[in-house]
mmCIF file of C-alpha atoms in Angstrom:
data_model
loop_
_atom_site.group_PDB
_atom_site.id
_atom_site.type_symbol
_atom_site.label_atom_id
_atom_site.label_comp_id
_atom_site.label_asym_id
_atom_site.label_seq_id
_atom_site.Cartn_x
_atom_site.Cartn_y
_atom_site.Cartn_z
ATOM 1 C CA GLN A 1 36.047 -33.782 -48.277
ATOM 2 C CA SER A 2 34.245 -34.826 -45.082
ATOM 3 C CA VAL A 3 35.160 -33.006 -41.880
ATOM 4 C CA LEU A 4 33.850 -35.822 -39.681
ATOM 5 C CA THR A 5 36.115 -38.877 -39.602
ATOM 6 C CA GLN A 6 34.852 -42.421 -39.149
ATOM 7 C CA PRO A 7 36.659 -45.774 -39.379
ATOM 8 C CA PRO A 8 36.169 -47.272 -42.861
ATOM 9 C CA SER A 9 34.948 -50.580 -41.479
ATOM 10 C CA VAL A 10 34.049 -52.473 -38.351
ATOM 11 C CA SER A 11 32.958 -56.083 -37.999
ATOM 12 C CA GLY A 12 31.537 -58.399 -35.423
ATOM 13 C CA ALA A 13 29.888 -61.759 -34.956
ATOM 14 C CA PRO A 14 26.140 -62.022 -34.428
ATOM 15 C CA GLY A 15 25.254 -61.035 -30.881
ATOM 16 C CA GLN A 16 28.392 -58.995 -30.340
ATOM 17 C CA ARG A 17 28.682 -55.285 -29.647
ATOM 18 C CA VAL A 18 30.363 -52.927 -32.091
ATOM 19 C CA THR A 19 31.019 -49.216 -31.883
ATOM 20 C CA ILE A 20 31.599 -46.613 -34.574
ATOM 21 C CA SER A 21 33.425 -43.404 -33.779
ATOM 22 C CA CYS A 22 32.849 -40.018 -35.395
ATOM 23 C CA THR A 23 35.625 -37.500 -34.814
ATOM 24 C CA GLY A 24 35.055 -33.819 -35.523
ATOM 25 C CA SER A 25 36.512 -30.523 -34.412
ATOM 26 C CA SER A 26 35.811 -27.308 -32.554
ATOM 27 C CA SER A 27 33.660 -25.978 -35.412
ATOM 28 C CA ASN A 28 31.167 -28.825 -35.342
ATOM 29 C CA ILE A 29 30.809 -31.486 -32.633
ATOM 30 C CA GLY A 30 33.172 -29.652 -30.278
ATOM 31 C CA ALA A 31 31.092 -26.497 -30.616
ATOM 32 C CA GLY A 32 28.156 -28.314 -29.086
ATOM 33 C CA TYR A 33 26.178 -29.104 -32.215
ATOM 34 C CA ASP A 34 24.113 -32.263 -32.137
ATOM 35 C CA VAL A 35 25.213 -35.446 -33.877
ATOM 36 C CA HIS A 36 22.850 -37.638 -35.870
ATOM 37 C CA TRP A 37 23.378 -41.105 -37.316
ATOM 38 C CA TYR A 38 22.054 -42.724 -40.482
ATOM 39 C CA GLN A 39 21.948 -46.313 -41.678
ATOM 40 C CA GLN A 40 22.168 -46.996 -45.393
ATOM 41 C CA LEU A 41 21.364 -50.473 -46.648
ATOM 42 C CA PRO A 42 22.761 -51.385 -50.071
ATOM 43 C CA GLY A 43 20.958 -49.623 -52.897
ATOM 44 C CA THR A 44 18.644 -47.643 -50.633
ATOM 45 C CA ALA A 45 18.346 -44.118 -49.269
ATOM 46 C CA PRO A 46 19.810 -43.310 -45.855
ATOM 47 C CA LYS A 47 17.524 -43.802 -42.862
ATOM 48 C CA LEU A 48 17.667 -41.733 -39.680
ATOM 49 C CA LEU A 49 18.867 -44.006 -36.894
ATOM 50 C CA ILE A 50 19.808 -41.681 -34.010
ATOM 51 C CA TYR A 51 19.007 -37.976 -33.673
ATOM 52 C CA ASP A 52 20.252 -35.333 -31.271
ATOM 53 C CA ASN A 53 23.148 -37.496 -30.069
ATOM 54 C CA ASN A 54 21.225 -40.260 -28.309
ATOM 55 C CA ASN A 55 17.574 -40.386 -29.353
ATOM 56 C CA ARG A 56 15.980 -43.105 -31.452
ATOM 57 C CA PRO A 57 13.119 -42.379 -33.867
ATOM 58 C CA SER A 58 10.068 -44.540 -33.474
ATOM 59 C CA GLY A 59 10.688 -48.019 -34.839
ATOM 60 C CA VAL A 60 14.455 -48.090 -34.369
ATOM 61 C CA PRO A 61 15.445 -50.982 -32.099
ATOM 62 C CA ASP A 62 17.012 -50.139 -28.748
ATOM 63 C CA ARG A 63 20.070 -52.144 -29.816
ATOM 64 C CA PHE A 64 21.228 -48.883 -31.372
ATOM 65 C CA SER A 65 22.501 -46.136 -29.092
ATOM 66 C CA GLY A 66 24.473 -42.936 -29.471
ATOM 67 C CA SER A 67 26.713 -40.807 -27.313
ATOM 68 C CA LYS A 68 28.757 -37.636 -27.624
ATOM 69 C CA SER A 69 31.731 -36.241 -25.747
ATOM 70 C CA GLY A 70 34.020 -33.353 -26.596
ATOM 71 C CA THR A 71 34.790 -33.358 -30.313
ATOM 72 C CA SER A 72 33.626 -36.940 -30.898
ATOM 73 C CA ALA A 73 30.526 -39.081 -30.972
ATOM 74 C CA SER A 74 29.888 -42.815 -31.072
ATOM 75 C CA LEU A 75 27.250 -45.199 -32.299
ATOM 76 C CA ALA A 76 26.963 -48.548 -30.545
ATOM 77 C CA ILE A 77 25.163 -51.606 -31.839
ATOM 78 C CA THR A 78 24.589 -54.297 -29.237
ATOM 79 C CA GLY A 79 23.356 -57.785 -30.052
ATOM 80 C CA LEU A 80 24.558 -57.446 -33.644
ATOM 81 C CA GLN A 81 22.224 -58.998 -36.210
ATOM 82 C CA ALA A 82 22.675 -59.940 -39.857
ATOM 83 C CA GLU A 83 20.302 -57.186 -40.966
ATOM 84 C CA ASP A 84 22.575 -54.581 -39.360
ATOM 85 C CA GLU A 85 25.095 -55.065 -42.145
ATOM 86 C CA ALA A 86 25.070 -51.640 -43.794
ATOM 87 C CA ASP A 87 26.894 -48.340 -44.109
ATOM 88 C CA TYR A 88 26.584 -45.889 -41.232
ATOM 89 C CA TYR A 89 27.105 -42.126 -41.381
ATOM 90 C CA CYS A 90 27.277 -39.475 -38.689
ATOM 91 C CA GLN A 91 26.119 -35.936 -39.413
ATOM 92 C CA SER A 92 26.370 -32.600 -37.650
ATOM 93 C CA TYR A 93 26.402 -28.873 -38.302
ATOM 94 C CA ASP A 94 29.628 -27.026 -39.027
ATOM 95 C CA SER A 95 30.064 -23.316 -38.388
ATOM 96 C CA SER A 96 33.059 -22.839 -40.681
ATOM 97 C CA LEU A 97 32.864 -21.332 -44.171
ATOM 98 C CA SER A 98 32.108 -24.689 -45.789
ATOM 99 C CA GLY A 99 28.886 -24.128 -43.997
ATOM 100 C CA PHE A 100 25.951 -26.003 -42.641
ATOM 101 C CA TYR A 101 25.670 -29.741 -42.649
ATOM 102 C CA VAL A 102 28.574 -32.143 -42.729
ATOM 103 C CA PHE A 103 28.569 -35.906 -42.937
ATOM 104 C CA GLY A 104 31.075 -38.421 -41.690
ATOM 105 C CA THR A 105 33.222 -40.457 -44.040
ATOM 106 C CA GLY A 106 31.038 -43.511 -43.467
ATOM 107 C CA THR A 107 31.608 -46.906 -41.864
ATOM 108 C CA LYS A 108 30.794 -50.292 -43.343
ATOM 109 C CA VAL A 109 29.554 -52.721 -40.703
ATOM 110 C CA THR A 110 30.083 -56.365 -41.568
ATOM 111 C CA VAL A 111 28.402 -59.166 -39.656
ATOM 112 C CA LEU A 112 30.747 -62.150 -39.668
ATOM 113 C CA GLN B 1 2.989 -40.231 -43.326
ATOM 114 C CA VAL B 2 5.257 -37.824 -45.189
ATOM 115 C CA GLN B 3 6.755 -39.086 -48.427
ATOM 116 C CA LEU B 4 9.265 -37.497 -50.775
ATOM 117 C CA VAL B 5 9.078 -38.658 -54.388
ATOM 118 C CA GLN B 6 11.862 -37.636 -56.731
ATOM 119 C CA SER B 7 12.026 -37.397 -60.500
ATOM 120 C CA GLY B 8 13.584 -40.121 -62.618
ATOM 121 C CA ALA B 9 17.119 -40.890 -63.680
ATOM 122 C CA GLU B 10 18.928 -38.511 -66.025
ATOM 123 C CA VAL B 11 21.814 -38.807 -68.480
ATOM 124 C CA LYS B 12 23.484 -35.510 -69.319
ATOM 125 C CA LYS B 13 26.361 -34.200 -71.407
ATOM 126 C CA PRO B 14 29.292 -32.404 -69.785
ATOM 127 C CA GLY B 15 28.633 -28.680 -69.586
ATOM 128 C CA SER B 16 24.863 -29.040 -69.487
ATOM 129 C CA SER B 17 22.465 -28.678 -66.543
ATOM 130 C CA VAL B 18 20.160 -31.026 -64.691
ATOM 131 C CA LYS B 19 17.062 -30.211 -62.653
ATOM 132 C CA VAL B 20 15.829 -32.751 -60.119
ATOM 133 C CA SER B 21 12.437 -32.476 -58.450
ATOM 134 C CA CYS B 22 11.265 -33.700 -55.064
ATOM 135 C CA LYS B 23 7.509 -33.735 -54.349
ATOM 136 C CA ALA B 24 6.344 -33.908 -50.748
ATOM 137 C CA SER B 25 3.055 -35.487 -49.759
ATOM 138 C CA GLY B 26 1.339 -36.155 -46.466
ATOM 139 C CA GLY B 27 2.652 -33.221 -44.457
ATOM 140 C CA THR B 28 2.785 -29.438 -44.109
ATOM 141 C CA PHE B 29 5.269 -28.462 -46.784
ATOM 142 C CA SER B 30 6.075 -24.908 -45.771
ATOM 143 C CA SER B 31 6.737 -25.722 -42.114
ATOM 144 C CA TYR B 32 9.908 -27.617 -42.856
ATOM 145 C CA ALA B 33 13.322 -27.213 -44.391
ATOM 146 C CA PHE B 34 14.642 -29.460 -47.123
ATOM 147 C CA SER B 35 18.177 -30.482 -48.035
ATOM 148 C CA TRP B 36 19.838 -31.981 -51.070
ATOM 149 C CA VAL B 37 22.496 -34.631 -50.510
ATOM 150 C CA ARG B 38 24.453 -36.489 -53.160
ATOM 151 C CA GLN B 39 26.405 -39.734 -53.215
ATOM 152 C CA ALA B 40 28.940 -40.499 -55.919
ATOM 153 C CA PRO B 41 29.423 -44.171 -56.827
ATOM 154 C CA GLY B 42 31.062 -46.003 -53.930
ATOM 155 C CA GLN B 43 31.452 -42.773 -51.973
ATOM 156 C CA GLY B 44 29.927 -41.133 -48.932
ATOM 157 C CA LEU B 45 27.192 -38.557 -48.457
ATOM 158 C CA GLU B 46 27.766 -34.914 -49.372
ATOM 159 C CA TRP B 47 25.443 -32.054 -48.408
ATOM 160 C CA MET B 48 24.788 -29.731 -51.343
ATOM 161 C CA GLY B 49 22.413 -27.159 -49.941
ATOM 162 C CA GLY B 50 18.955 -26.569 -48.585
ATOM 163 C CA ILE B 51 15.876 -24.400 -48.536
ATOM 164 C CA ILE B 52 13.130 -23.341 -46.168
ATOM 165 C CA PRO B 53 10.119 -22.891 -48.453
ATOM 166 C CA ILE B 54 8.532 -20.102 -46.398
ATOM 167 C CA PHE B 55 11.716 -18.048 -46.811
ATOM 168 C CA GLY B 56 11.973 -18.855 -50.493
ATOM 169 C CA THR B 57 15.722 -18.587 -51.107
ATOM 170 C CA GLY B 58 17.890 -21.666 -51.364
ATOM 171 C CA ASN B 59 21.254 -21.864 -49.604
ATOM 172 C CA PRO B 60 23.916 -23.880 -51.431
ATOM 173 C CA ALA B 61 27.001 -25.209 -49.697
ATOM 174 C CA GLN B 62 30.124 -23.147 -50.332
ATOM 175 C CA LYS B 63 31.496 -25.771 -52.713
ATOM 176 C CA PHE B 64 28.435 -25.497 -54.956
ATOM 177 C CA LYS B 65 27.822 -21.752 -54.919
ATOM 178 C CA GLY B 66 27.425 -20.511 -58.478
ATOM 179 C CA ARG B 67 26.468 -23.972 -59.769
ATOM 180 C CA VAL B 68 23.501 -25.017 -57.625
ATOM 181 C CA THR B 69 20.090 -23.402 -57.515
ATOM 182 C CA ILE B 70 17.470 -24.635 -55.067
ATOM 183 C CA ILE B 71 13.880 -23.455 -55.278
ATOM 184 C CA ALA B 72 10.537 -24.447 -53.802
ATOM 185 C CA ASP B 73 7.038 -24.347 -55.267
ATOM 186 C CA ASP B 74 4.458 -24.086 -52.500
ATOM 187 C CA SER B 75 1.560 -24.674 -54.872
ATOM 188 C CA THR B 76 2.779 -28.198 -55.708
ATOM 189 C CA SER B 77 4.782 -28.940 -52.520
ATOM 190 C CA THR B 78 7.831 -29.536 -54.656
ATOM 191 C CA VAL B 79 11.479 -28.662 -54.145
ATOM 192 C CA TYR B 80 13.867 -28.446 -57.086
ATOM 193 C CA MET B 81 17.647 -28.624 -57.344
ATOM 194 C CA GLU B 82 19.377 -27.496 -60.508
ATOM 195 C CA LEU B 83 23.073 -28.218 -61.022
ATOM 196 C CA SER B 84 24.811 -26.487 -63.915
ATOM 197 C CA SER B 85 28.134 -26.840 -65.762
ATOM 198 C CA LEU B 86 28.002 -30.582 -65.250
ATOM 199 C CA ARG B 87 31.210 -32.604 -65.272
ATOM 200 C CA SER B 88 31.891 -36.303 -64.949
ATOM 201 C CA GLU B 89 32.540 -35.913 -61.204
ATOM 202 C CA ASP B 90 28.882 -34.918 -60.774
ATOM 203 C CA THR B 91 27.791 -38.460 -61.627
ATOM 204 C CA ALA B 92 25.976 -39.484 -58.465
ATOM 205 C CA VAL B 93 22.687 -40.323 -56.827
ATOM 206 C CA TYR B 94 20.971 -37.163 -55.634
ATOM 207 C CA TYR B 95 18.684 -37.310 -52.611
ATOM 208 C CA CYS B 96 16.292 -34.794 -51.169
ATOM 209 C CA ALA B 97 15.619 -34.990 -47.451
ATOM 210 C CA ARG B 98 13.295 -33.253 -45.033
ATOM 211 C CA GLU B 99 14.865 -31.642 -42.017
ATOM 212 C CA VAL B 100 13.202 -32.190 -38.656
ATOM 213 C CA ASP B 101 12.934 -28.442 -38.008
ATOM 214 C CA VAL B 102 14.041 -25.113 -39.454
ATOM 215 C CA THR B 103 16.863 -24.416 -37.008
ATOM 216 C CA GLY B 104 19.482 -25.306 -39.603
ATOM 217 C CA THR B 105 21.326 -27.594 -37.200
ATOM 218 C CA THR B 106 19.059 -30.593 -37.215
ATOM 219 C CA SER B 107 18.664 -34.125 -38.584
ATOM 220 C CA MET B 108 16.918 -35.364 -41.722
ATOM 221 C CA ASP B 109 14.066 -37.689 -40.971
ATOM 222 C CA VAL B 110 12.472 -38.351 -44.351
ATOM 223 C CA TRP B 111 14.390 -39.076 -47.549
ATOM 224 C CA GLY B 112 13.440 -39.348 -51.182
ATOM 225 C CA GLN B 113 14.238 -42.480 -53.128
ATOM 226 C CA GLY B 114 17.157 -40.857 -54.930
ATOM 227 C CA THR B 115 17.718 -39.756 -58.523
ATOM 228 C CA ALA B 116 20.663 -41.134 -60.472
ATOM 229 C CA VAL B 117 22.393 -38.545 -62.633
ATOM 230 C CA THR B 118 25.013 -39.727 -65.101
ATOM 231 C CA VAL B 119 27.260 -37.210 -66.823
ATOM 232 C CA SER B 120 28.851 -38.648 -69.920
ATOM 233 C CA SER B 121 29.805 -37.529 -73.385
#
């Protein structure tokens, strides 16, 4: 039972911009905890895509960007490419009894 | 370059236990924290618990308390996750991941390849 809600799917044509929302609450994103994003290609382990709300690890293209406001965060992909077709998950810390790390419900990005 | 290499796939009977290992290479093992994350077939990611090797004691998520034990072996740079009282709903791929720091609020920058655990009678 994820406490971070994402849309199940988003789609876009090559070259377009898509955004994925991640909605939390006052015990996680709204409490000021950082949001991180992961990309999971089919059959592979998740890969860190954005850390601390809006930072890209070395090697991640600048087509990927993150933002955070209030109890929500967003991941944007500009100039969508075929290889971006994957599942995307947000992650944060939650201070409630369920404790520690929580992941979003996940979003499937489809490149049309 | 830090790598996490996990043990192989397991098939277990309901009610039994499984122990998955995660060996770290190429980095300073004790300086980091490690998490275990699982993914049931067709489902999302679920955090199970973590450990900071220098502190020794694992910290399972509330949902898994009493069923999950997480330990670390400094001498072999290996983290273990044992899940007991297995049921069919525990069928999943289990990942270990290294946390960027030991604050407990951070991201996971290195992941193991995953270990498939199937629970079936």
